[in-house]
Amino acid sequence: MATTSSSPTAEASAETAAAPPRPWPEPEPPLPLVFAAKLRDHAYSRKHKSLGLLCSNFVAMYDRDGVECIGLDDAARRLGVERRRIYDIVNVLESVGILARKAKNRYCWIGFGGVPMALRELKERAIRERSGLAPLPVEEPSAANMSDDEDDDKLGNPEGDTENERPSQTLDNLSDKPCAPICRLRSDHRKEKSLGLLTQNFVKLFLTMEVDTITLDEASKLLLGEGHEESNMKAKVRRLYDIANVLSSLNFIEKTQADTRKPAFRWLGTAGKAKPENGVTVAVDPQRKTMSNKRAFGTELTNIGINRSKVDSTVQKKAKLAQSGGDILKNDKIDVQSQVGPVKTSDFAYGPFHPTSARKQEPNGWHGAGQRESTQDWESLADSFRPQYQNQALGDLFSHYVEAWKSWHSEFAQAAGSCSNS
DNA sequence: ATTTCCCGCCACTAA
DNA sequence: TTAGTGGCGGGAAAT
């Protein structure tokens, strides 16, 4: 079967004979919009379908003990989205080291523990490229041609877990470090434009330069080289939006409101603040956890009008961006404990997400006794990993989820004219 | 009006 | 060939 349901037409998929539970908040019921509209203010909302939300759900669903293999079909079904969307998410998660492709339809959950290593490698590669050859190639002669930052390869497997069955061509490097003469195959060409690569290059930007914020326009411009092709940039930006959204949901970056027009994104991590013992710095700034509760899923990062840190002149920043490469080594704080493995998300330090003090626990009075039958999956899930969240990032994520779910459910229940407990 | 960015067609690829 | 992947850009929601 090609496309998984979720279309307003037919929903109930075959199989799953007597188990049509809806473990995850499926904001959009399989009803014609007319009906949906009737549900008060619960009309269709693209926010409920955002990649960011989906990513949060994805992570929440798989980031727990005992999870290692992920079937795309399964994920799509459980998350109630079409397969195509899963690819989007999975690609960026893989780019950041959270997932590893195992085989067709099969991914391996590495977890956040894989992030440090992935980032380290990305940074190294970025630096090498930068200082090495072609600091900023002026690009190909052709007009209608793009050339991203450069290639780079996947992050190797953490350790010995590698050879299991068939890594079926993991996102490998297109060229090698030493040389990359003329091996531009059609397939390579396609990969050059992949979301995964774009993600890595996007992240490299953050790891490489020291300006703390960057707008998607700037990013696309940088990643595009000089090919000022308007159309190309538009397309690129469109992709960057997708990437930025999922990276945001992972708390890798944060959307800020640049002084004027377009908002920019800031890398959460090298933000010179919380710098635990071993120099691990990443993710989650102090303020964030404070407002975590009110940041419901739909609204997430959409309108953060606060303007923390500084707002250097755009001009000045541009200059910095342009010469990014000089003092790259400056913020070399992404190092972390080198031992990263098939982390069992229980007591591990979650790589960059250093377990700081016990994060304020969510009041959790929500899943008392009301909704249970159709959400047992979710509940058990919640029970199983709430106590495991020892770090802010995930804890935050969790509470976001709970919050979103809670509000969604109450709204829905209310609108449906059904019960309305407490 | 502009910015975001979801949706899903359909070209590619892998099996 | 079929099935799995995933560019790509239209166009509608959100601002």
Short mmCIF file of C-alpha atoms (C1' of nucleotides) in Angstrom, two decimals:
data_model
loop_
_atom_site.label_atom_id
_atom_site.label_comp_id
_atom_site.label_asym_id
_atom_site.label_seq_id
_atom_site.Cartn_x
_atom_site.Cartn_y
_atom_site.Cartn_z
CA MET A 1 0.00 0.00 0.00
CA ALA A 2 1.39 3.24 -0.95
CA THR A 3 0.06 6.12 0.97
CA THR A 4 -1.09 5.55 4.44
CA SER A 5 -4.50 6.82 5.04
CA SER A 6 -5.12 9.97 6.96
CA SER A 7 -6.82 11.45 4.02
CA PRO A 8 -10.31 12.70 4.62
CA THR A 9 -11.69 9.95 2.50
CA ALA A 10 -11.01 6.61 3.95
CA GLU A 11 -9.26 6.29 7.21
CA ALA A 12 -9.54 2.94 8.79
CA SER A 13 -6.68 1.08 7.34
CA ALA A 14 -6.76 -2.57 6.74
CA GLU A 15 -5.12 -4.82 9.26
CA THR A 16 -5.13 -3.83 12.87
CA ALA A 17 -8.34 -5.70 12.91
CA ALA A 18 -9.54 -5.01 16.38
CA ALA A 19 -7.10 -2.45 17.54
CA PRO A 20 -7.95 0.98 16.29
CA PRO A 21 -6.69 2.84 19.28
CA ARG A 22 -5.66 6.36 18.83
CA PRO A 23 -2.66 6.64 21.02
CA TRP A 24 -1.60 9.94 19.65
CA PRO A 25 -3.47 13.12 19.39
CA GLU A 26 -4.80 13.02 15.96
CA PRO A 27 -5.92 16.57 15.69
CA GLU A 28 -7.69 16.15 12.47
CA PRO A 29 -10.49 13.67 12.53
CA PRO A 30 -11.19 11.90 9.29
CA LEU A 31 -14.16 14.05 8.67
CA PRO A 32 -14.89 16.47 5.94
CA LEU A 33 -13.84 19.90 6.89
CA VAL A 34 -17.41 20.93 7.19
CA PHE A 35 -17.80 18.69 10.14
CA ALA A 36 -14.52 19.59 11.55
CA ALA A 37 -15.50 23.19 11.41
CA LYS A 38 -18.49 22.49 13.50
CA LEU A 39 -16.29 21.57 16.32
CA ARG A 40 -16.06 25.03 17.66
CA ASP A 41 -12.70 26.40 17.07
CA HIS A 42 -11.37 23.07 16.17
CA ALA A 43 -11.30 23.54 12.51
CA TYR A 44 -8.40 22.42 10.51
CA SER A 45 -5.18 23.87 11.62
CA ARG A 46 -1.92 23.26 9.92
CA LYS A 47 -0.18 23.78 13.20
CA HIS A 48 -1.50 20.51 14.33
CA LYS A 49 0.16 18.88 11.44
CA SER A 50 3.48 20.56 11.59
CA LEU A 51 6.65 18.69 11.18
CA GLY A 52 7.81 20.01 14.47
CA LEU A 53 4.92 18.51 16.32
CA LEU A 54 5.27 15.31 14.45
CA CYS A 55 8.89 15.17 15.33
CA SER A 56 8.13 15.72 18.97
CA ASN A 57 5.69 12.91 18.89
CA PHE A 58 8.08 10.74 17.06
CA VAL A 59 10.80 11.28 19.58
CA ALA A 60 8.48 10.93 22.51
CA MET A 61 7.31 7.69 21.12
CA TYR A 62 10.65 6.13 20.47
CA ASP A 63 12.97 7.66 22.94
CA ARG A 64 12.64 5.17 25.67
CA ASP A 65 14.01 1.91 26.85
CA GLY A 66 13.86 -1.06 24.67
CA VAL A 67 13.43 0.76 21.47
CA GLU A 68 15.93 0.17 18.84
CA CYS A 69 14.33 -0.72 15.63
CA ILE A 70 11.82 1.47 14.00
CA GLY A 71 9.67 0.52 11.12
CA LEU A 72 8.60 3.39 9.01
CA ASP A 73 5.24 1.90 8.37
CA ASP A 74 4.69 1.41 12.01
CA ALA A 75 5.73 4.92 12.79
CA ALA A 76 3.47 6.35 10.16
CA ARG A 77 0.55 4.36 11.35
CA ARG A 78 1.01 5.12 14.99
CA LEU A 79 1.56 8.75 14.42
CA GLY A 80 -1.30 8.92 12.06
CA VAL A 81 0.51 10.53 9.23
CA GLU A 82 1.37 9.58 5.77
CA ARG A 83 4.61 7.90 5.14
CA ARG A 84 6.01 10.78 3.21
CA ARG A 85 6.14 12.85 6.37
CA ILE A 86 8.03 10.21 8.22
CA TYR A 87 10.76 10.39 5.66
CA ASP A 88 11.15 14.04 6.29
CA ILE A 89 11.62 13.61 9.96
CA VAL A 90 13.71 10.54 9.81
CA ASN A 91 16.09 12.21 7.44
CA VAL A 92 16.90 15.05 9.69
CA LEU A 93 17.04 12.88 12.76
CA GLU A 94 19.53 10.73 11.00
CA SER A 95 21.57 13.72 10.02
CA VAL A 96 21.94 14.64 13.61
CA GLY A 97 22.80 11.21 14.81
CA ILE A 98 19.63 10.27 16.54
CA LEU A 99 18.73 7.62 14.06
CA ALA A 100 20.64 5.32 11.80
CA ARG A 101 19.34 3.68 8.75
CA LYS A 102 19.48 -0.02 9.03
CA ALA A 103 17.76 -1.23 5.96
CA LYS A 104 14.85 -0.49 3.82
CA ASN A 105 12.02 0.61 5.95
CA ARG A 106 14.09 0.07 8.99
CA TYR A 107 15.82 2.54 11.20
CA CYS A 108 17.80 2.13 14.30
CA TRP A 109 17.19 4.36 17.24
CA ILE A 110 20.43 5.77 18.53
CA GLY A 111 19.00 8.38 20.74
CA PHE A 112 20.26 11.71 21.87
CA GLY A 113 23.42 10.06 22.94
CA GLY A 114 24.44 9.93 19.36
CA VAL A 115 24.18 13.62 18.88
CA PRO A 116 27.47 14.73 20.37
CA MET A 117 29.49 12.54 18.15
CA ALA A 118 27.51 13.48 15.12
CA LEU A 119 27.93 17.15 15.83
CA ARG A 120 31.57 16.76 16.50
CA GLU A 121 32.07 15.12 13.20
CA LEU A 122 30.03 17.66 11.43
CA LYS A 123 32.06 20.39 12.91
CA GLU A 124 35.31 18.77 12.08
CA ARG A 125 34.27 18.26 8.57
CA ALA A 126 33.02 21.76 8.32
CA ILE A 127 36.29 23.12 9.51
CA ARG A 128 38.25 20.96 7.22
CA GLU A 129 36.24 22.03 4.27
CA ARG A 130 36.39 25.60 5.23
CA SER A 131 40.07 25.91 5.76
CA GLY A 132 41.05 23.21 3.42
CA LEU A 133 40.06 23.55 -0.12
CA ALA A 134 37.70 26.01 -1.59
CA PRO A 135 36.74 28.19 1.31
CA LEU A 136 33.87 29.58 -0.59
CA PRO A 137 33.83 28.44 -4.16
CA VAL A 138 32.28 30.87 -6.49
CA GLU A 139 30.35 28.17 -8.07
CA GLU A 140 29.77 26.54 -11.29
CA PRO A 141 29.50 28.30 -14.56
CA SER A 142 26.01 27.21 -15.31
CA ALA A 143 23.25 29.41 -14.23
CA ALA A 144 20.54 27.02 -13.36
CA ASN A 145 22.62 24.99 -11.11
CA MET A 146 23.03 24.82 -7.45
CA SER A 147 25.88 23.66 -5.43
CA ASP A 148 25.47 23.32 -1.79
CA ASP A 149 28.04 24.02 0.71
CA GLU A 150 29.69 20.77 -0.03
CA ASP A 151 29.29 17.20 0.56
CA ASP A 152 29.98 15.40 3.70
CA ASP A 153 29.25 12.01 4.85
CA LYS A 154 27.23 10.36 7.41
CA LEU A 155 28.32 9.85 10.91
CA GLY A 156 29.76 6.49 11.45
CA ASN A 157 28.16 4.09 13.76
CA PRO A 158 28.86 4.76 17.37
CA GLU A 159 30.64 1.58 18.08
CA GLY A 160 30.57 -2.08 17.46
CA ASP A 161 26.91 -2.40 16.93
CA THR A 162 27.39 -1.92 13.28
CA GLU A 163 27.19 -5.06 11.29
CA ASN A 164 23.89 -6.58 11.88
CA GLU A 165 22.12 -7.26 8.75
CA ARG A 166 22.33 -4.88 5.92
CA PRO A 167 22.99 -1.25 6.30
CA SER A 168 21.66 -1.04 2.83
CA GLN A 169 23.68 1.88 1.79
CA THR A 170 23.62 4.30 4.57
CA LEU A 171 23.81 7.85 3.59
CA ASP A 172 27.40 7.77 2.59
CA ASN A 173 29.71 10.35 1.39
CA LEU A 174 29.55 11.17 -2.19
CA SER A 175 33.14 12.04 -2.42
CA ASP A 176 36.08 11.58 -0.22
CA LYS A 177 38.14 13.91 1.77
CA PRO A 178 41.22 13.50 -0.35
CA CYS A 179 39.69 14.15 -3.66
CA ALA A 180 36.43 14.53 -5.32
CA PRO A 181 37.22 14.96 -8.92
CA ILE A 182 34.43 14.18 -11.23
CA CYS A 183 32.34 11.64 -9.50
CA ARG A 184 29.10 13.44 -9.95
CA LEU A 185 26.58 10.85 -10.76
CA ARG A 186 22.94 11.34 -11.28
CA SER A 187 22.29 9.67 -8.01
CA ASP A 188 24.80 11.84 -6.30
CA HIS A 189 23.23 14.83 -7.73
CA ARG A 190 20.01 13.84 -6.20
CA LYS A 191 21.58 13.25 -2.87
CA GLU A 192 23.18 16.61 -2.90
CA LYS A 193 19.79 18.09 -2.59
CA SER A 194 18.58 15.78 0.04
CA LEU A 195 16.98 17.05 3.15
CA GLY A 196 19.50 15.17 5.18
CA LEU A 197 22.45 16.85 3.64
CA LEU A 198 20.82 20.19 3.81
CA THR A 199 20.25 19.60 7.47
CA GLN A 200 23.86 18.82 8.08
CA ASN A 201 25.02 21.80 6.19
CA PHE A 202 22.60 23.95 8.03
CA VAL A 203 23.88 22.69 11.32
CA LYS A 204 27.41 23.20 10.18
CA LEU A 205 26.68 26.82 9.76
CA PHE A 206 25.84 27.09 13.39
CA LEU A 207 28.81 25.12 14.49
CA THR A 208 31.13 27.00 12.32
CA MET A 209 30.43 30.62 12.69
CA GLU A 210 30.15 32.61 15.79
CA VAL A 211 27.24 34.83 15.06
CA ASP A 212 24.57 33.34 17.17
CA THR A 213 21.62 33.84 14.97
CA ILE A 214 20.92 33.39 11.36
CA THR A 215 17.88 33.86 9.23
CA LEU A 216 16.83 31.28 6.79
CA ASP A 217 17.49 33.63 3.97
CA GLU A 218 21.03 34.09 5.06
CA ALA A 219 21.43 30.41 5.53
CA SER A 220 20.12 29.57 2.15
CA LYS A 221 22.33 32.16 0.62
CA LEU A 222 25.35 30.72 2.30
CA LEU A 223 24.47 27.19 1.45
CA LEU A 224 23.78 28.18 -2.05
CA GLY A 225 27.10 29.80 -2.66
CA GLU A 226 26.81 32.64 -5.03
CA GLY A 227 24.11 31.32 -7.24
CA HIS A 228 21.85 34.15 -6.45
CA GLU A 229 19.12 32.40 -8.28
CA GLU A 230 15.96 33.73 -6.83
CA SER A 231 14.02 30.62 -7.54
CA ASN A 232 16.68 28.41 -6.08
CA MET A 233 16.75 30.37 -2.95
CA LYS A 234 13.07 30.25 -2.54
CA ALA A 235 13.09 26.51 -2.84
CA LYS A 236 15.96 26.24 -0.45
CA VAL A 237 14.30 28.38 2.11
CA ARG A 238 11.20 26.34 1.88
CA ARG A 239 13.24 23.32 2.81
CA LEU A 240 15.00 25.14 5.54
CA TYR A 241 11.71 25.93 7.11
CA ASP A 242 11.03 22.27 7.37
CA ILE A 243 14.39 21.53 8.84
CA ALA A 244 14.29 24.41 11.22
CA ASN A 245 11.00 23.26 12.51
CA VAL A 246 12.13 19.85 13.44
CA LEU A 247 15.41 21.08 14.83
CA SER A 248 13.38 23.44 16.91
CA SER A 249 11.24 20.71 18.23
CA LEU A 250 14.39 18.96 19.27
CA ASN A 251 15.51 22.10 20.99
CA PHE A 252 18.61 22.25 18.94
CA ILE A 253 17.78 25.66 17.73
CA GLU A 254 15.37 28.31 18.70
CA LYS A 255 13.48 30.85 16.80
CA THR A 256 14.11 34.38 17.78
CA GLN A 257 12.78 37.59 16.54
CA ALA A 258 15.45 39.56 14.84
CA ASP A 259 15.18 43.26 15.27
CA THR A 260 13.18 43.86 12.18
CA ARG A 261 11.45 41.68 9.75
CA LYS A 262 12.33 38.04 9.50
CA PRO A 263 12.94 35.97 12.56
CA ALA A 264 16.19 34.19 12.92
CA PHE A 265 17.30 30.97 14.44
CA ARG A 266 19.74 30.58 17.21
CA TRP A 267 21.69 27.53 18.07
CA LEU A 268 20.91 26.39 21.55
CA GLY A 269 23.94 24.81 22.87
CA THR A 270 26.94 26.91 22.36
CA ALA A 271 25.05 29.61 24.07
CA GLY A 272 27.66 30.66 26.52
CA LYS A 273 25.88 29.96 29.71
CA ALA A 274 25.31 26.72 31.46
CA LYS A 275 28.66 25.16 31.19
CA PRO A 276 28.78 22.07 33.30
CA GLU A 277 31.91 20.44 34.47
CA ASN A 278 33.10 18.79 31.36
CA GLY A 279 32.40 21.62 29.07
CA VAL A 280 29.28 20.13 27.76
CA THR A 281 27.05 22.77 26.52
CA VAL A 282 24.00 22.30 24.52
CA ALA A 283 20.40 22.91 24.43
CA VAL A 284 17.91 24.42 26.69
CA ASP A 285 18.60 27.76 28.05
CA PRO A 286 17.41 28.69 31.49
CA GLN A 287 14.43 30.72 30.45
CA ARG A 288 13.02 28.07 28.28
CA LYS A 289 12.03 25.67 30.90
CA THR A 290 10.18 28.37 32.63
CA MET A 291 7.85 28.95 29.80
CA SER A 292 7.69 25.43 28.69
CA ASN A 293 4.23 24.93 29.93
CA LYS A 294 2.59 27.65 28.08
CA ARG A 295 4.22 26.76 24.88
CA ALA A 296 1.63 24.43 23.61
CA PHE A 297 2.46 22.44 20.63
CA GLY A 298 0.58 24.35 18.10
CA THR A 299 2.08 27.60 19.13
CA GLU A 300 5.54 26.43 19.58
CA LEU A 301 8.15 28.84 18.54
CA THR A 302 5.76 30.51 16.29
CA ASN A 303 5.70 33.78 17.98
CA ILE A 304 8.45 34.29 20.36
CA GLY A 305 8.79 37.97 20.30
CA ILE A 306 11.41 38.17 22.93
CA ASN A 307 14.69 39.48 21.94
CA ARG A 308 17.21 38.01 24.23
CA SER A 309 20.89 38.36 23.87
CA LYS A 310 22.01 40.93 21.47
CA VAL A 311 20.92 42.17 18.19
CA ASP A 312 23.93 43.18 16.26
CA SER A 313 23.49 45.14 13.16
CA THR A 314 22.56 43.05 10.22
CA VAL A 315 25.36 44.51 8.23
CA GLN A 316 27.92 43.58 10.74
CA LYS A 317 26.54 40.13 11.01
CA LYS A 318 26.67 39.68 7.32
CA ALA A 319 30.32 40.37 7.38
CA LYS A 320 30.80 37.79 10.04
CA LEU A 321 28.84 35.26 8.16
CA ALA A 322 30.85 35.88 5.10
CA GLN A 323 34.14 35.23 6.73
CA SER A 324 32.94 32.45 8.88
CA GLY A 325 35.89 30.28 9.26
CA GLY A 326 38.39 32.41 11.00
CA ASP A 327 37.76 31.77 14.61
CA ILE A 328 35.83 28.64 14.29
CA LEU A 329 37.86 27.04 16.91
CA LYS A 330 36.71 29.62 19.28
CA ASN A 331 33.58 27.97 20.46
CA ASP A 332 34.81 24.51 20.62
CA LYS A 333 32.54 23.48 23.33
CA ILE A 334 30.64 20.74 21.73
CA ASP A 335 32.92 18.11 22.94
CA VAL A 336 31.46 15.63 25.25
CA GLN A 337 32.07 12.30 26.65
CA SER A 338 33.34 10.35 23.75
CA GLN A 339 31.71 7.17 24.69
CA VAL A 340 28.50 7.09 22.86
CA GLY A 341 26.77 3.92 22.19
CA PRO A 342 23.48 2.22 21.81
CA VAL A 343 22.44 4.31 24.68
CA LYS A 344 19.64 3.04 26.72
CA THR A 345 17.84 6.18 27.54
CA SER A 346 17.54 5.33 31.15
CA ASP A 347 20.37 6.68 33.15
CA PHE A 348 22.54 7.95 30.47
CA ALA A 349 23.58 11.51 30.33
CA TYR A 350 21.97 12.11 26.99
CA GLY A 351 25.11 13.40 25.51
CA PRO A 352 24.90 17.11 25.27
CA PHE A 353 21.86 17.31 27.38
CA HIS A 354 23.54 17.25 30.61
CA PRO A 355 21.25 16.19 33.37
CA THR A 356 21.15 19.21 35.48
CA SER A 357 19.18 19.46 38.61
CA ALA A 358 15.93 17.70 38.69
CA ARG A 359 13.75 19.61 36.40
CA LYS A 360 10.50 20.75 37.80
CA GLN A 361 8.17 17.91 37.38
CA GLU A 362 4.99 18.34 35.55
CA PRO A 363 2.11 18.48 37.99
CA ASN A 364 0.65 15.62 36.10
CA GLY A 365 -2.84 15.58 37.33
CA TRP A 366 -4.14 15.15 33.91
CA HIS A 367 -4.40 11.51 33.27
CA GLY A 368 -6.30 10.68 36.34
CA ALA A 369 -9.18 8.57 35.32
CA GLY A 370 -10.91 10.20 32.44
CA GLN A 371 -9.53 9.13 29.16
CA ARG A 372 -8.18 5.73 29.38
CA GLU A 373 -9.51 3.17 27.05
CA SER A 374 -8.46 4.66 23.80
CA THR A 375 -5.31 6.14 25.09
CA GLN A 376 -3.81 3.35 26.96
CA ASP A 377 -0.94 3.24 24.64
CA TRP A 378 -0.13 6.80 25.33
CA GLU A 379 -0.62 6.45 29.01
CA SER A 380 1.58 3.51 29.45
CA LEU A 381 4.08 5.28 27.39
CA ALA A 382 3.87 8.29 29.58
CA ASP A 383 4.19 6.25 32.69
CA SER A 384 7.15 4.48 31.40
CA PHE A 385 9.20 7.42 30.56
CA ARG A 386 8.20 10.25 32.71
CA PRO A 387 10.40 9.14 35.53
CA GLN A 388 13.25 8.70 33.18
CA TYR A 389 13.50 12.24 32.11
CA GLN A 390 16.42 13.53 34.01
CA ASN A 391 17.35 16.25 31.71
CA GLN A 392 15.62 19.41 30.78
CA ALA A 393 15.51 18.87 27.11
CA LEU A 394 13.55 15.72 27.21
CA GLY A 395 11.63 16.66 30.23
CA ASP A 396 10.64 19.75 28.47
CA LEU A 397 9.65 17.84 25.47
CA PHE A 398 7.59 15.57 27.53
CA SER A 399 5.73 18.26 29.27
CA HIS A 400 5.10 19.95 26.00
CA TYR A 401 3.56 16.87 24.80
CA VAL A 402 1.47 16.36 27.83
CA GLU A 403 0.34 19.91 27.65
CA ALA A 404 -0.60 19.71 24.07
CA TRP A 405 -2.37 16.49 24.51
CA LYS A 406 -4.22 17.73 27.46
CA SER A 407 -5.48 20.83 25.81
CA TRP A 408 -6.34 19.02 22.70
CA HIS A 409 -8.29 16.42 24.49
CA SER A 410 -10.25 18.77 26.61
CA GLU A 411 -11.08 20.90 23.66
CA PHE A 412 -12.13 18.01 21.64
CA ALA A 413 -14.18 16.50 24.37
CA GLN A 414 -15.83 19.75 25.04
CA ALA A 415 -16.60 20.44 21.47
CA ALA A 416 -18.00 17.03 20.99
CA GLY A 417 -20.46 17.78 23.69
CA SER A 418 -19.31 14.83 25.61
CA CYS A 419 -18.07 14.55 29.08
CA SER A 420 -15.85 17.10 30.66
CA ASN A 421 -14.19 15.86 33.72
CA SER A 422 -12.66 18.11 36.30
"C1'" DA B 1 0.33 41.66 1.23
"C1'" DT B 2 4.06 38.37 2.74
"C1'" DT B 3 5.81 34.55 5.24
"C1'" DT B 4 5.33 29.80 6.59
"C1'" DC B 5 5.29 25.41 5.23
"C1'" DC B 6 1.75 21.19 4.46
"C1'" DC B 7 0.41 18.21 0.95
"C1'" DG B 8 1.03 14.90 -2.22
"C1'" DC B 9 2.42 14.29 -7.23
"C1'" DC B 10 5.57 11.74 -9.39
"C1'" DA B 11 10.68 11.10 -10.56
"C1'" DC B 12 14.19 8.10 -8.77
"C1'" DT B 13 16.08 4.01 -6.70
"C1'" DA B 14 16.43 -0.27 -4.57
"C1'" DA B 15 14.82 -4.83 -4.30
"C1'" DT C 1 8.41 -4.86 -12.46
"C1'" DT C 2 6.94 -3.23 -7.91
"C1'" DA C 3 7.70 -0.94 -3.69
"C1'" DG C 4 10.27 2.31 -1.05
"C1'" DT C 5 12.25 7.07 -1.14
"C1'" DG C 6 12.06 11.64 -1.16
"C1'" DG C 7 12.73 16.06 -4.46
"C1'" DC C 8 9.91 19.71 -5.35
"C1'" DG C 9 6.79 23.43 -5.76
"C1'" DG C 10 1.73 24.67 -5.69
"C1'" DG C 11 -1.02 27.06 -3.03
"C1'" DA C 12 -3.47 27.74 1.36
"C1'" DA C 13 -3.06 28.88 6.40
"C1'" DA C 14 -0.90 32.11 9.36
"C1'" DT C 15 0.79 36.71 10.06
#
